[in-house]
PDB file of C-alpha atoms in Angstrom:
ATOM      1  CA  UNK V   1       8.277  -4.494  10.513  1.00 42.00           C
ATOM      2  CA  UNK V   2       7.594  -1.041  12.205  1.00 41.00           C
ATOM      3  CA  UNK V   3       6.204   1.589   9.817  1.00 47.00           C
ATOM      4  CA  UNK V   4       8.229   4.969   9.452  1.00 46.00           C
ATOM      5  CA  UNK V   5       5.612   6.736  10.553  1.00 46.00           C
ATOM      6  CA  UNK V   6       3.140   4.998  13.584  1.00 46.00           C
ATOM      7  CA  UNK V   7       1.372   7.716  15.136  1.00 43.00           C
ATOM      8  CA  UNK V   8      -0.229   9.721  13.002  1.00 40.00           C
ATOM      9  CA  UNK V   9      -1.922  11.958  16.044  1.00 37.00           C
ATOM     10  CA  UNK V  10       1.639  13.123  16.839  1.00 41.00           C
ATOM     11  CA  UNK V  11       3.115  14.362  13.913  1.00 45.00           C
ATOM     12  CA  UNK V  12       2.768  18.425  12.307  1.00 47.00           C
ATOM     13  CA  UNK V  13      -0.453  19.006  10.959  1.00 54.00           C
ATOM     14  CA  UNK V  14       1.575  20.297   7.650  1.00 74.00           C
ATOM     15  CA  UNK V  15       3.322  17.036   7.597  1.00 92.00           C
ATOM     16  CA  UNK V  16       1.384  14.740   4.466  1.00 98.00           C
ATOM     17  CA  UNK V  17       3.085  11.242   4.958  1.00 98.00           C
ATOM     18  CA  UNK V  18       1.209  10.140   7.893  1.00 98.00           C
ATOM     19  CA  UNK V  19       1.665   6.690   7.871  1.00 98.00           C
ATOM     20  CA  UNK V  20       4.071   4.116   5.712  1.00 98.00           C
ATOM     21  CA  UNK V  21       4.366   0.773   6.046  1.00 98.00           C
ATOM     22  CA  UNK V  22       5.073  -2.719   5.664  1.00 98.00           C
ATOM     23  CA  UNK V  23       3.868  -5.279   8.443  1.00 98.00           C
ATOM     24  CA  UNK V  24       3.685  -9.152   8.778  1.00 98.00           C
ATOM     25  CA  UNK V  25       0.509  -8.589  10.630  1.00 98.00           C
ATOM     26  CA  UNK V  26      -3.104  -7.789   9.233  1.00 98.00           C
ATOM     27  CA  UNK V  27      -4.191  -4.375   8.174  1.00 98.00           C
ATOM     28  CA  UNK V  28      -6.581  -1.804   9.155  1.00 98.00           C
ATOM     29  CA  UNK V  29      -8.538  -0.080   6.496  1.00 98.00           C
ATOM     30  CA  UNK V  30      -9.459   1.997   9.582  1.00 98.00           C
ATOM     31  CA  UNK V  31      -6.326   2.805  11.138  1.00 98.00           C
ATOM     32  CA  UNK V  32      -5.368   4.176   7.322  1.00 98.00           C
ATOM     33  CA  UNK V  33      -8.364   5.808   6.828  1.00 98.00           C
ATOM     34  CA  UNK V  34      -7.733   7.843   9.692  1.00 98.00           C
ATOM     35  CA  UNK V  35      -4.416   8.640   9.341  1.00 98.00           C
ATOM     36  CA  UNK V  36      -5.181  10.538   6.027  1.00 98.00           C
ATOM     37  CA  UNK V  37      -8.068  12.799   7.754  1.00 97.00           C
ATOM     38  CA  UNK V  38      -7.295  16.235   7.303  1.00 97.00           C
ATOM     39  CA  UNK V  39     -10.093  19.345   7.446  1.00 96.00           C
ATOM     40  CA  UNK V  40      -9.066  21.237   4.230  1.00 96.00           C
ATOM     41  CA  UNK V  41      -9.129  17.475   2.434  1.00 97.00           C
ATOM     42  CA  UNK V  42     -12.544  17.444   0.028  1.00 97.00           C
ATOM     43  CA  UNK V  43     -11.825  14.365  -0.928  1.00 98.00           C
ATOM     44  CA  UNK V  44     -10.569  10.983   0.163  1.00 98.00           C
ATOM     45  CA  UNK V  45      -9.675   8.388  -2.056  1.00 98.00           C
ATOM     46  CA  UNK V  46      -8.814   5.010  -0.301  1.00 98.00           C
ATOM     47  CA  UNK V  47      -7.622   1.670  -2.249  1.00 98.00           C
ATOM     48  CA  UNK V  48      -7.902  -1.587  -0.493  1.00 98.00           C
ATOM     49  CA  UNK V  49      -6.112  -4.364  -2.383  1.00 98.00           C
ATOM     50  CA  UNK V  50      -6.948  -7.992  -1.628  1.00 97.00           C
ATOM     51  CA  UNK V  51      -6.432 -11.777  -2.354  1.00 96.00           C
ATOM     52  CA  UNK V  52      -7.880 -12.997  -4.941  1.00 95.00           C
ATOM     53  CA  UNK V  53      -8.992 -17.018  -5.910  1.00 95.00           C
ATOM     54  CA  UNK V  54      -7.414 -16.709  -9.387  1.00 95.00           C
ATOM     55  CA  UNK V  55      -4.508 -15.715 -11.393  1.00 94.00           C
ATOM     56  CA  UNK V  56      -4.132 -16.155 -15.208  1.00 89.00           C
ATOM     57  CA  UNK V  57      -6.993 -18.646 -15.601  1.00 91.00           C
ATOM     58  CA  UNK V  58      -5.610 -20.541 -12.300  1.00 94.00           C
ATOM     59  CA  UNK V  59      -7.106 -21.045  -8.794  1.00 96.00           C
ATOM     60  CA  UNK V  60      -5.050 -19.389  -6.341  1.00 96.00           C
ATOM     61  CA  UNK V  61      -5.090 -21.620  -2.832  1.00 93.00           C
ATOM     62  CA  UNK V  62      -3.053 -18.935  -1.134  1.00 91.00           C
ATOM     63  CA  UNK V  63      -0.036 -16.493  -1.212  1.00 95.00           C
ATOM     64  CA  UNK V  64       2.840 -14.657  -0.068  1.00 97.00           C
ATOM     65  CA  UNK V  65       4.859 -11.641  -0.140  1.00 98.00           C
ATOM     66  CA  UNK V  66       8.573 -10.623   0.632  1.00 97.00           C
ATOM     67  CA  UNK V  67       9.983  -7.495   0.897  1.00 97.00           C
ATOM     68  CA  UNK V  68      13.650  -6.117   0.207  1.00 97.00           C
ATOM     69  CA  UNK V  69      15.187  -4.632   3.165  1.00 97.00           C
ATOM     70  CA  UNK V  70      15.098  -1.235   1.154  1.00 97.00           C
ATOM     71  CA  UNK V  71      11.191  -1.993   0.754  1.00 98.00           C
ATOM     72  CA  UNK V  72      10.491   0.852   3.314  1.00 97.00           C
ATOM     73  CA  UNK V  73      12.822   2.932   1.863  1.00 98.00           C
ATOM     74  CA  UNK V  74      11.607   3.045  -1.443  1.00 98.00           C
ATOM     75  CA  UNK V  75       7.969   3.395   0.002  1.00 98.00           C
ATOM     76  CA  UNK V  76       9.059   6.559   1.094  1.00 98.00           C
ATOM     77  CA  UNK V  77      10.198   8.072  -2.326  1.00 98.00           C
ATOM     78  CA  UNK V  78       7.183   6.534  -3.768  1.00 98.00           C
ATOM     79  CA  UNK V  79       4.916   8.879  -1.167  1.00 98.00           C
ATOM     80  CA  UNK V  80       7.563  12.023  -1.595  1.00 98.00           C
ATOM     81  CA  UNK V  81       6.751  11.938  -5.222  1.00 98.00           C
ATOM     82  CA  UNK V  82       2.917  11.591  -5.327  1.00 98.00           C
ATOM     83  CA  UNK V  83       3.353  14.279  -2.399  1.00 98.00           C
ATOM     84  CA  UNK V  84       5.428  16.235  -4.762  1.00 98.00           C
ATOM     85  CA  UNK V  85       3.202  15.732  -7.851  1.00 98.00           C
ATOM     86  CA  UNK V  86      -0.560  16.368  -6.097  1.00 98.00           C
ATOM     87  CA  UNK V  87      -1.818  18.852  -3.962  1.00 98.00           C
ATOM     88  CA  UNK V  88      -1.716  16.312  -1.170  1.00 98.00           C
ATOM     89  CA  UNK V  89      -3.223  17.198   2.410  1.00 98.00           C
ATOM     90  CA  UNK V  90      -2.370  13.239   3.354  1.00 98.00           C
ATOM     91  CA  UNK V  91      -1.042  10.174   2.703  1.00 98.00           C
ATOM     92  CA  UNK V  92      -0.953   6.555   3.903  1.00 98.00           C
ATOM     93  CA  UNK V  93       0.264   3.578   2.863  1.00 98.00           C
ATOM     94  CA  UNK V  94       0.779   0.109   4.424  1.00 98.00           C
ATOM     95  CA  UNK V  95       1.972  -3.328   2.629  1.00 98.00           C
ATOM     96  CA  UNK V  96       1.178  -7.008   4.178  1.00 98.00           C
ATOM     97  CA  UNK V  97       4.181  -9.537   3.894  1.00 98.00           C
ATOM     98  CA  UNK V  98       3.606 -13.346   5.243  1.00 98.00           C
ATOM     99  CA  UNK V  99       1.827 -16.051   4.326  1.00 98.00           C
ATOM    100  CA  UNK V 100      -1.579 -14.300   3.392  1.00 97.00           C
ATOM    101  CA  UNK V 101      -5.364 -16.455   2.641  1.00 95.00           C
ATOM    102  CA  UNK V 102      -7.801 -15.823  -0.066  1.00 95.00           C
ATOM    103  CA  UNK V 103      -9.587 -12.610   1.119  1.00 96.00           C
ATOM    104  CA  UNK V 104      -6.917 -11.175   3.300  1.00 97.00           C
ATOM    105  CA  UNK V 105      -6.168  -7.647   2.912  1.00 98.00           C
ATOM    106  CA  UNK V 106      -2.195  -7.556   1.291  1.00 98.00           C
ATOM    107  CA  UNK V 107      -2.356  -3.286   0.883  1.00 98.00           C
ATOM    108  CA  UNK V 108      -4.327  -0.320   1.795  1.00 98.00           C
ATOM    109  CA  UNK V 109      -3.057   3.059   0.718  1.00 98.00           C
ATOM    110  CA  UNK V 110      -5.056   6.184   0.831  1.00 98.00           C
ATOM    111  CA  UNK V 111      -4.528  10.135   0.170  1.00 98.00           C
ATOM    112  CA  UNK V 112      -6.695  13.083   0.722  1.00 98.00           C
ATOM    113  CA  UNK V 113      -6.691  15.741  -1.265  1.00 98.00           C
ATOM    114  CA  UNK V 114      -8.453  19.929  -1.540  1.00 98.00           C
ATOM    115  CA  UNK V 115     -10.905  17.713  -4.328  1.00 98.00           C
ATOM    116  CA  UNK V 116     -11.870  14.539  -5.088  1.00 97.00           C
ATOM    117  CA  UNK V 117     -10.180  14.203  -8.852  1.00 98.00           C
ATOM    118  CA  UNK V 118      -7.004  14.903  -7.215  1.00 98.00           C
ATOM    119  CA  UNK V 119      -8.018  12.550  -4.603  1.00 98.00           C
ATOM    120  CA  UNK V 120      -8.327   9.861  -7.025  1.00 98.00           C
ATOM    121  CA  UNK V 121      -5.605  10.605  -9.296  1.00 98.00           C
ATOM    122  CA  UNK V 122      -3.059  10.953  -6.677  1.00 98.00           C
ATOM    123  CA  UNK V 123      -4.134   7.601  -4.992  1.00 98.00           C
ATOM    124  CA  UNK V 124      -3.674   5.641  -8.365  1.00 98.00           C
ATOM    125  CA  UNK V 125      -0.459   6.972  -8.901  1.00 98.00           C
ATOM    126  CA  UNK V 126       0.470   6.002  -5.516  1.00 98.00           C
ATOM    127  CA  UNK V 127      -0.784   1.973  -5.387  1.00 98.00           C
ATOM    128  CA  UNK V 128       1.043   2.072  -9.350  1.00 98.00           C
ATOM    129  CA  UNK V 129       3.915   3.293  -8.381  1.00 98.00           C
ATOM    130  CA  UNK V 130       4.110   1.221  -5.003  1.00 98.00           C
ATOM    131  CA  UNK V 131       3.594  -1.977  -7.480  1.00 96.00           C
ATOM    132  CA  UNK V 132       6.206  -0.925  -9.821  1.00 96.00           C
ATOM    133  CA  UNK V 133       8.708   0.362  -7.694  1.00 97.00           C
ATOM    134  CA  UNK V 134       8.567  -1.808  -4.140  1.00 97.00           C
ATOM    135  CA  UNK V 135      10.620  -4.291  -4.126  1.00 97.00           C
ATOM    136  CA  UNK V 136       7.921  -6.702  -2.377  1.00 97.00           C
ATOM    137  CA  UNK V 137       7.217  -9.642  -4.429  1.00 96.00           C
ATOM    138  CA  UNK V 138       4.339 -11.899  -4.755  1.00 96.00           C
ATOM    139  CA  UNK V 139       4.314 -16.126  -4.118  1.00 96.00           C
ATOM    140  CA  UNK V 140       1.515 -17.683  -5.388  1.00 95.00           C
ATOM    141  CA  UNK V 141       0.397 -20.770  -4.429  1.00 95.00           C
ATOM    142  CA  UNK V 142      -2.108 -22.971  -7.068  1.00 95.00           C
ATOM    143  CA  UNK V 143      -4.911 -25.494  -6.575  1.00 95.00           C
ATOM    144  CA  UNK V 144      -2.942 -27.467  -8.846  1.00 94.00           C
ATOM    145  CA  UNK V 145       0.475 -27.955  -7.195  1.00 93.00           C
ATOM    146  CA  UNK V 146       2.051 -24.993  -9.105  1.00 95.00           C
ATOM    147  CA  UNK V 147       3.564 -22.322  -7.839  1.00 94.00           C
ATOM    148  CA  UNK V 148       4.589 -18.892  -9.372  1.00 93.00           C
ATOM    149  CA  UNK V 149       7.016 -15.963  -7.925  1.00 92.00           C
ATOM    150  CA  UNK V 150       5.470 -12.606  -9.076  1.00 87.00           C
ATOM    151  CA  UNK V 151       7.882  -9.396  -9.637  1.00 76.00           C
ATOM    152  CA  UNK V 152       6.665  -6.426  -7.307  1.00 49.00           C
ATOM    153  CA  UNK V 153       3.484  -7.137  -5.751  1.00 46.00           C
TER     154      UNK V 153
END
């Protein structure tokens, strides 16, 4: 899927969403790491969220997500608000869909902020809210045969 915002080198300095995402190929801490570089940011918070071997006391062989058509969408009012909310200088966020391994990177959102506590906060608010509010949903696959579909993310 393309993101709503690919190159973050073009866009106004003043703009904060710099890149937003949802892809169904892997994901570069890098990439979002640099989109959310901005010289008045003190701080940089960056969450990297990953798949793990168990769920619920079961060994997870391997996953998937789905996304909503809207799922970009509603990625974008989840950024306006934490843009609204914090004194944001930057924001990124991309979601993985597919078939994903143990290990493989499924999210990476980041924000910069004038100082690190607002860093932080705004950065939590943004992966909650992107769990909560995204329609992606989660397909997890057990050592066991089971199999469980997970509301968002």
């Amino acid at each position: 899927m393309a993101a709503l915002y690919d190159h973050p080198g073009e866009l106004a300095a003043d703009e904060p969403i710099r890149l937003l995402a949802i892809r169904d190929t892997p994901l570069s801490l890098d990439e979002v790491f640099r989109a959310v570089g901005d010289d008045a940011a003190g701080g940089t918070a960056l969450f990297v969220g990953t798949v793990r071997n168990h769920d619920g006391g079961a060994d997870v062989d391997a996953l998937g997500y789905s996304s909503h058509p809207t799922a970009e969408t509603e990625l974008r009012r989840v950024a306006e608000k934490v843009v609204a909310d914090f004194p944001v200088r930057a924001l990124a966020a991309v979601h993985r869909v597919g078939d994903l391994a143990v290990g493989d990177v499924a999210v990476v959102v980041a924000v910069s902020c004038p100082h690190r506590a607002e860093a932080f906060a705004a950065c939590r608010k943004l992966i909650d809210d992107l769990k909560h509010e995204v329609p992606i949903w989660k397909h997890q696959r057990f050592s066991d045969g089971t199999e469980e579909w997970v509301g968002s993310c």
